[in-house]
Amino acid sequence: MARYLHVSDVRVDAEFRCAYCMTPVVKAMASDECPHHVCQSCSLLCPESCPWCVKDTVWRSDPGLSMRSQAAVESALEAEAAHRLRCHHSSVSEDQIRAVAASFVSPEDRVVDLMEMEEFLRGATVKGATLTLPVDGTVLSNHRTVCVCGDRAELADLENKQHIRFLTITDPEFADTRVLRHFPALQAVRFQGCRRMTNLEGLAAAAQLMSVNAAGTGLRSLTGLESCPLLHTVVVTGCKHLGSLEPLAGLSALRTLHCGGTDVSCIAALATCPSLECVSFDGARRVADMSPLAHISGLREVCLAFTKVSDLDALRPSKDALERLVLVGCVAVSDLSPLCNALRLRTLDVSHTAVRELAPLGSATATLEELRACECRCLGDVAVLRAAPRLRCLDISHTRVSSLHPLRTCMGTLEELYLDGCGDISDLRVLETSQRLSTLRASHSAVRDLAVLGRCCATLSHVSVAGCHGIANLEVLAEATLLTEIVLEGTDIASLAFLSGCRYLEVVNCNDCPRVADLSPLRGAYELREALFAHTAVSDLAPLWSSARLEVANFGGCRGVQDISLLRGAVRLREAVFSDTSVRDLSPLSQSRALEVVDFRNCKMIDTLAPLRGSAQLRKVIFANTRIDSVAALSRSTRIEMADFAFCRRLADLSPLSDCTKLLRVDLECTAVWSITFASGNSDLACVNLAFCRRLEDITPLSGCEHLWNVNLQGTAVRDISALGTCAMLEVLDLRDCTRVTDVSCLAHTEELVSVYLHRSGVTAPCSLQSRPDVKVFGLQHVVKGDSSKSSSSVHSKRSVGATVQRSTATPMKVSVTPNKFCMGKGNDGCACM
């Protein structure tokens, strides 16, 4: 038997392995450019690019990953050591085996001394003595230095607290940090999901603490950190109640601070942190004054995205060190002159700012590798980039730039070019000399011909020309054998023959290309993940049989599609969109357990959902205007957020959805539903369309739906709407043709209410709502405000902008949903249905 059990002898999850040496990471280094990581020592061997994906990258320390990796290594060593002991000492109890194995793990060296462990256990067994663990000093290290605790009891019962250096707490109920006073040797601590934790006072005794990660917790104060002189990393991103950085004042070792998404407004405390190198205020919308940073001269990375910052003068002292600056969404920033002669600047992102010109950058462009100026609507010239010989990535999407001629000097290094929405750019001849171009995105630009890409096809991997209507021939891409993504949506392309040699294709988007009909060029696309062919002439999906990795299939509007048998082997399928097709049978989806979205609206021959019985991950279920009469097969799909069964006239029972506690939107228009008990207690429910559910009388289950803002009860048999009086967020209520409803006074105190439609309802006399200037009441004979004759074709709501769902009482709805918004449009009879 070998003397030592090494880390190379045990199996550790791939997520903890270094992309260079393939062993568990030591002092992990990560990057923002790719998901891979390497050891600190390995990063010196690949300083500028990831060894796995070959992307250019900037490595940064990731103490959190280091902790998790070390914990995984120790657990694996302990498990393997225990297994070997178990084979030779069957008479020893399991608890004793595990205790001995744990005590002989050496965290520093990542080994277990098997011979010494064996001798110790054999000696104790031979002597017949009570087995006790070896005392301090008998092995290389008999103290666990890394620990992950999932609950308070586990944390309290930890032995050797005084030796633990790396601690991760994942208990969502953890709140009292005073227990951490018993961990004096702590060097790094991470709080994951601790929503109830509000302070860090318990860390005041951790004099050796170097890293704190409390991102996404309920943290309100940093008190306690002022007593940690060695602290160099603080991550409190997403702690939205945190308003002060004062405890960090005077921490001379502090190098990295991430406080994006907090309530911080004043950063004066940082003026006394001279070692700061990386700071991020991403999303800290109250931050406006950066003058405290003028006292620091070594800032390397600064992120001010979506703050109120307007002046960059505070960065002048750091111009000799600055490498990365992110100003996304700083709409008041227009002057880049403080960055002039920043000779180490490699990454600059000024997207969505008021920047009008890049000339003030001066000689800073000499080292620039990545420049993003998306949505800088007044930017019209990139002439300064003639002096940017290292430029790898350029994003000038949605700007007024009209000429790419200044980029000629960048053609030896340029890898990514983004021209989306550049209506003045049509000439791409500058790319003829490109040597490394891998990504070209020119959607909705004036580009009409890609023939100039012939010389750089060998390196192309991503091409997007959506909305470039003049593009009809892409034979030039036949040599782009490394192509992984092609977006042709809305072009005049007819043949995909040029893709027949692209074996690495992962995404093909030909939505709204009505001339595309033949998929046979994709027969060899074994890596295909997304096939998007909505509103094309495709009818035969057989060529996609070889695409076992398919995750997204969108053939909505392809009326010739009948057979989806090819999906039988697509076990990774997440989205299946076949609306307005001739599909009859869902059985090919029976093995697609990962399904999240299914859309078969207007597939009028579908009459059962039984094949979806095992799809527990479903989020969106759309079967409007089909023949289904039962949703029992969805009883296990408790994650459904959107359900649309409008015009399923045979559907009456929705009780199988009672466990769907995440429902946000439900459309049951023109169904036979008579009970909505499934909505009871569903606090997330936002929009409900029950129009013309003639048998529906009781809406009590909607009581207490605190996020409900849009309710359509048109044409129902509802008599009492008092349940809606408890829905504090209610904005839009449609009671047209509800002849039994005579009283709406229960809505008098619903503060968010905007619009109420009472056409042909039982409410005939002036109601209390008409005295509220903020509520529009439509459909009463005696109108105080509003206009009863006015068409309600658009729902008046605070949320209706950009979130319209057209609905007709004769045809099923067409859904257009933007995040957190869902409202209804106009029916054939002039009524707003939801």
Short mmCIF file of C-alpha atoms in Angstrom, two decimals, residues 360-646:
data_model
loop_
_atom_site.label_atom_id
_atom_site.label_comp_id
_atom_site.label_asym_id
_atom_site.label_seq_id
_atom_site.Cartn_x
_atom_site.Cartn_y
_atom_site.Cartn_z
CA PRO A 360 -10.44 62.68 -25.77
CA LEU A 361 -9.04 59.21 -25.06
CA GLY A 362 -5.88 60.30 -26.83
CA SER A 363 -3.02 57.84 -26.47
CA ALA A 364 -5.10 55.63 -24.14
CA THR A 365 -6.24 53.77 -27.26
CA ALA A 366 -2.73 52.37 -27.69
CA THR A 367 -3.40 49.68 -25.07
CA LEU A 368 -7.17 49.39 -25.54
CA GLU A 369 -8.33 45.83 -26.20
CA GLU A 370 -12.07 46.09 -25.62
CA LEU A 371 -14.29 49.09 -26.31
CA ARG A 372 -18.06 49.03 -25.93
CA ALA A 373 -20.11 52.09 -26.87
CA CYS A 374 -23.51 50.52 -27.53
CA GLU A 375 -26.45 52.95 -27.55
CA CYS A 376 -24.24 56.05 -27.57
CA ARG A 377 -26.70 57.66 -29.96
CA CYS A 378 -24.62 60.79 -30.59
CA LEU A 379 -21.37 58.96 -31.33
CA GLY A 380 -20.57 59.33 -35.03
CA ASP A 381 -16.84 58.89 -35.39
CA VAL A 382 -14.28 56.23 -34.41
CA ALA A 383 -11.28 57.85 -36.09
CA VAL A 384 -9.31 57.71 -32.82
CA LEU A 385 -9.19 53.91 -33.16
CA ARG A 386 -6.57 54.25 -35.89
CA ALA A 387 -4.16 54.25 -32.94
CA ALA A 388 -5.65 51.10 -31.33
CA PRO A 389 -3.45 48.28 -32.68
CA ARG A 390 -4.46 45.87 -29.88
CA LEU A 391 -8.23 46.20 -30.21
CA ARG A 392 -9.92 42.79 -29.92
CA CYS A 393 -13.56 43.72 -29.32
CA LEU A 394 -15.54 46.72 -30.58
CA ASP A 395 -19.23 47.34 -29.93
CA ILE A 396 -20.70 50.42 -31.63
CA SER A 397 -24.26 49.07 -31.93
CA HIS A 398 -27.01 51.67 -32.27
CA THR A 399 -24.66 54.59 -32.85
CA ARG A 400 -24.36 57.07 -35.73
CA VAL A 401 -21.03 55.71 -36.92
CA SER A 402 -21.04 55.49 -40.73
CA SER A 403 -17.51 54.39 -41.62
CA LEU A 404 -15.32 51.52 -40.46
CA HIS A 405 -12.27 52.73 -42.41
CA PRO A 406 -10.35 53.77 -39.23
CA LEU A 407 -10.35 50.12 -38.15
CA ARG A 408 -7.86 49.07 -40.83
CA THR A 409 -5.03 49.17 -38.31
CA CYS A 410 -6.96 46.80 -36.01
CA MET A 411 -7.54 44.02 -38.52
CA GLY A 412 -4.66 41.96 -37.21
CA THR A 413 -6.19 41.71 -33.72
CA LEU A 414 -9.95 42.38 -34.06
CA GLU A 415 -11.97 39.35 -33.02
CA GLU A 416 -15.45 40.71 -32.20
CA LEU A 417 -17.36 43.44 -34.03
CA TYR A 418 -20.88 44.56 -33.05
CA LEU A 419 -22.78 46.79 -35.51
CA ASP A 420 -26.40 46.04 -34.58
CA GLY A 421 -28.73 48.88 -35.46
CA CYS A 422 -26.07 50.91 -37.33
CA GLY A 423 -28.30 52.15 -40.11
CA ASP A 424 -25.50 54.13 -41.73
CA ILE A 425 -23.05 51.25 -42.09
CA SER A 426 -23.27 49.23 -45.29
CA ASP A 427 -19.66 48.87 -46.37
CA LEU A 428 -17.70 46.06 -44.68
CA ARG A 429 -14.73 46.06 -47.06
CA VAL A 430 -12.41 46.88 -44.18
CA LEU A 431 -12.91 43.29 -43.00
CA GLU A 432 -11.25 41.88 -46.10
CA THR A 433 -7.89 41.93 -44.31
CA SER A 434 -9.19 40.60 -41.00
CA GLN A 435 -7.08 37.77 -39.63
CA ARG A 436 -8.83 36.80 -36.37
CA LEU A 437 -12.48 37.89 -36.69
CA SER A 438 -14.69 35.37 -34.90
CA THR A 439 -17.87 37.35 -34.18
CA LEU A 440 -19.81 39.70 -36.46
CA ARG A 441 -23.17 41.00 -35.31
CA ALA A 442 -24.77 43.46 -37.73
CA SER A 443 -28.49 42.87 -37.20
CA HIS A 444 -30.83 45.62 -38.39
CA SER A 445 -27.96 47.50 -40.01
CA ALA A 446 -27.59 48.69 -43.60
CA VAL A 447 -25.38 45.71 -44.49
CA ARG A 448 -26.61 43.96 -47.64
CA ASP A 449 -23.66 41.85 -48.71
CA LEU A 450 -21.21 39.63 -46.79
CA ALA A 451 -19.02 38.70 -49.74
CA VAL A 452 -16.10 40.54 -48.13
CA LEU A 453 -15.99 37.89 -45.38
CA GLY A 454 -14.46 35.34 -47.74
CA ARG A 455 -10.94 35.78 -46.40
CA CYS A 456 -11.86 35.55 -42.72
CA CYS A 457 -14.31 32.63 -42.91
CA ALA A 458 -11.74 30.29 -41.39
CA THR A 459 -12.02 32.05 -38.02
CA LEU A 460 -15.72 33.00 -37.95
CA SER A 461 -17.83 31.40 -35.22
CA HIS A 462 -20.75 33.83 -34.73
CA VAL A 463 -22.60 35.74 -37.46
CA SER A 464 -25.82 37.72 -36.95
CA VAL A 465 -27.52 39.73 -39.72
CA ALA A 466 -31.14 39.62 -38.54
CA GLY A 467 -33.34 42.19 -40.22
CA CYS A 468 -30.91 42.85 -43.08
CA HIS A 469 -33.58 42.34 -45.72
CA GLY A 470 -31.30 42.59 -48.72
CA ILE A 471 -29.23 39.55 -47.76
CA ALA A 472 -30.27 36.59 -49.91
CA ASN A 473 -27.06 34.70 -50.61
CA LEU A 474 -24.53 33.57 -48.03
CA GLU A 475 -22.52 31.06 -50.06
CA VAL A 476 -19.44 32.94 -48.90
CA LEU A 477 -19.88 31.31 -45.50
CA ALA A 478 -19.55 27.81 -46.92
CA GLU A 479 -15.92 27.85 -45.77
CA ALA A 480 -16.81 28.94 -42.23
CA THR A 481 -16.42 25.44 -40.83
CA LEU A 482 -16.04 26.70 -37.24
CA LEU A 483 -19.40 28.48 -37.28
CA THR A 484 -21.37 27.85 -34.07
CA GLU A 485 -24.12 30.49 -34.34
CA ILE A 486 -25.89 31.97 -37.36
CA VAL A 487 -28.78 34.45 -37.04
CA LEU A 488 -30.65 35.17 -40.28
CA GLU A 489 -34.03 36.20 -38.87
CA GLY A 490 -36.04 38.37 -41.25
CA THR A 491 -33.64 38.12 -44.19
CA ASP A 492 -34.41 37.04 -47.77
CA ILE A 493 -32.35 33.88 -47.52
CA ALA A 494 -33.87 30.82 -49.23
CA SER A 495 -31.23 28.10 -49.04
CA LEU A 496 -29.14 26.86 -46.13
CA ALA A 497 -26.85 24.78 -48.33
CA PHE A 498 -23.86 26.86 -47.22
CA LEU A 499 -24.25 25.35 -43.72
CA SER A 500 -23.76 21.75 -44.82
CA GLY A 501 -20.09 21.78 -43.81
CA CYS A 502 -20.60 23.53 -40.46
CA ARG A 503 -20.35 20.57 -38.07
CA TYR A 504 -20.09 22.67 -34.93
CA LEU A 505 -23.34 24.62 -35.32
CA GLU A 506 -25.13 25.21 -32.01
CA VAL A 507 -27.65 27.94 -32.87
CA VAL A 508 -29.50 28.50 -36.14
CA ASN A 509 -32.09 31.30 -36.19
CA CYS A 510 -34.12 31.61 -39.39
CA ASN A 511 -37.31 32.97 -37.83
CA ASP A 512 -39.41 34.94 -40.32
CA CYS A 513 -37.48 33.72 -43.35
CA PRO A 514 -40.51 32.65 -45.42
CA ARG A 515 -38.41 31.21 -48.27
CA VAL A 516 -36.53 28.70 -46.08
CA ALA A 517 -38.02 25.23 -46.50
CA ASP A 518 -35.25 22.63 -46.58
CA LEU A 519 -33.37 21.61 -43.40
CA SER A 520 -31.30 18.86 -45.02
CA PRO A 521 -28.06 20.91 -44.79
CA LEU A 522 -28.33 20.50 -41.01
CA ARG A 523 -28.14 16.70 -41.07
CA GLY A 524 -24.58 16.75 -39.75
CA ALA A 525 -25.15 19.43 -37.08
CA TYR A 526 -24.62 17.08 -34.14
CA GLU A 527 -24.01 19.94 -31.69
CA LEU A 528 -27.21 21.86 -32.54
CA ARG A 529 -28.84 23.29 -29.40
CA GLU A 530 -31.30 25.83 -30.78
CA ALA A 531 -33.31 25.47 -33.99
CA LEU A 532 -35.43 28.57 -34.59
CA PHE A 533 -37.54 28.42 -37.75
CA ALA A 534 -40.79 30.17 -36.79
CA HIS A 535 -42.87 31.38 -39.74
CA THR A 536 -40.83 29.62 -42.41
CA ALA A 537 -41.91 27.15 -45.10
CA VAL A 538 -40.39 24.18 -43.24
CA SER A 539 -42.56 21.07 -43.09
CA ASP A 540 -40.13 18.17 -42.65
CA LEU A 541 -38.08 18.01 -39.44
CA ALA A 542 -36.45 14.65 -40.22
CA PRO A 543 -33.01 16.19 -40.98
CA LEU A 544 -32.73 17.13 -37.31
CA TRP A 545 -32.75 13.50 -36.13
CA SER A 546 -29.01 13.69 -35.45
CA SER A 547 -29.39 16.70 -33.14
CA ALA A 548 -29.61 14.84 -29.84
CA ARG A 549 -28.42 17.93 -27.94
CA LEU A 550 -31.40 20.04 -29.02
CA GLU A 551 -32.62 22.35 -26.24
CA VAL A 552 -34.84 24.84 -28.08
CA ALA A 553 -37.12 24.03 -31.02
CA ASN A 554 -39.26 26.86 -32.40
CA PHE A 555 -41.35 26.09 -35.47
CA GLY A 556 -44.31 28.30 -34.61
CA GLY A 557 -46.38 29.22 -37.65
CA CYS A 558 -44.95 26.42 -39.83
CA ARG A 559 -48.33 25.08 -40.85
CA GLY A 560 -46.83 22.19 -42.79
CA VAL A 561 -45.25 20.67 -39.68
CA GLN A 562 -47.23 17.62 -38.50
CA ASP A 563 -44.71 15.14 -37.16
CA ILE A 564 -42.39 15.98 -34.24
CA SER A 565 -41.05 12.44 -33.82
CA LEU A 566 -37.49 13.76 -34.04
CA LEU A 567 -37.93 15.11 -30.49
CA ARG A 568 -38.10 11.60 -29.01
CA GLY A 569 -34.36 11.59 -28.48
CA ALA A 570 -34.07 15.22 -27.43
CA VAL A 571 -33.79 14.54 -23.71
CA ARG A 572 -32.30 18.01 -23.11
CA LEU A 573 -35.20 19.87 -24.73
CA ARG A 574 -36.20 22.96 -22.71
CA GLU A 575 -38.49 24.81 -25.11
CA ALA A 576 -40.89 23.37 -27.68
CA VAL A 577 -42.81 26.01 -29.64
CA PHE A 578 -45.12 24.65 -32.34
CA SER A 579 -47.98 27.14 -32.24
CA ASP A 580 -50.13 27.38 -35.39
CA THR A 581 -48.80 24.10 -36.79
CA SER A 582 -50.59 20.86 -37.72
CA VAL A 583 -49.12 18.81 -34.84
CA ARG A 584 -51.56 16.24 -33.47
CA ASP A 585 -49.51 14.10 -31.09
CA LEU A 586 -47.36 15.15 -28.10
CA SER A 587 -46.05 11.66 -27.31
CA PRO A 588 -42.53 12.43 -28.66
CA LEU A 589 -42.16 14.80 -25.70
CA SER A 590 -42.72 12.07 -23.11
CA GLN A 591 -38.98 11.67 -22.46
CA SER A 592 -38.18 15.38 -22.40
CA ARG A 593 -38.00 15.76 -18.63
CA ALA A 594 -36.19 19.10 -18.82
CA LEU A 595 -39.05 20.88 -20.63
CA GLU A 596 -39.72 24.41 -19.37
CA VAL A 597 -41.78 25.97 -22.18
CA VAL A 598 -44.42 24.29 -24.36
CA ASP A 599 -46.48 26.33 -26.82
CA PHE A 600 -48.98 24.51 -29.05
CA ARG A 601 -51.66 27.17 -29.32
CA ASN A 602 -54.01 26.75 -32.27
CA CYS A 603 -52.99 23.12 -32.76
CA LYS A 604 -56.65 22.20 -32.93
CA MET A 605 -56.19 18.44 -33.10
CA ILE A 606 -54.32 18.10 -29.77
CA ASP A 607 -56.68 16.65 -27.19
CA THR A 608 -54.46 15.34 -24.37
CA LEU A 609 -51.52 16.48 -22.24
CA ALA A 610 -50.71 12.98 -20.98
CA PRO A 611 -47.20 12.91 -22.54
CA LEU A 612 -46.25 15.85 -20.31
CA ARG A 613 -46.91 13.90 -17.12
CA GLY A 614 -43.20 13.68 -16.28
CA SER A 615 -42.28 17.27 -17.15
CA ALA A 616 -41.87 18.64 -13.65
CA GLN A 617 -39.79 21.67 -14.73
CA LEU A 618 -42.50 23.36 -16.82
CA ARG A 619 -42.73 27.16 -16.47
CA LYS A 620 -44.90 28.19 -19.42
CA VAL A 621 -47.75 26.07 -20.74
CA ILE A 622 -49.69 27.43 -23.73
CA PHE A 623 -52.44 25.34 -25.34
CA ALA A 624 -54.95 28.01 -26.30
CA ASN A 625 -57.57 26.93 -28.84
CA THR A 626 -56.87 23.21 -28.64
CA ARG A 627 -59.21 20.31 -27.82
CA ILE A 628 -57.79 19.40 -24.42
CA ASP A 629 -60.34 18.72 -21.68
CA SER A 630 -58.05 17.94 -18.74
CA VAL A 631 -54.84 19.27 -17.16
CA ALA A 632 -54.42 16.35 -14.77
CA ALA A 633 -51.11 15.48 -16.43
CA LEU A 634 -49.69 18.74 -15.08
CA SER A 635 -50.28 17.92 -11.41
CA ARG A 636 -46.53 17.33 -10.88
CA SER A 637 -45.52 20.50 -12.72
CA THR A 638 -45.56 22.76 -9.68
CA ARG A 639 -43.26 25.42 -11.17
CA ILE A 640 -45.67 26.70 -13.80
CA GLU A 641 -45.65 30.51 -14.04
CA MET A 642 -47.83 31.07 -17.10
CA ALA A 643 -50.79 28.94 -18.17
CA ASP A 644 -52.86 29.75 -21.26
CA PHE A 645 -55.83 27.51 -22.04
CA ALA A 646 -58.05 30.14 -23.65
#
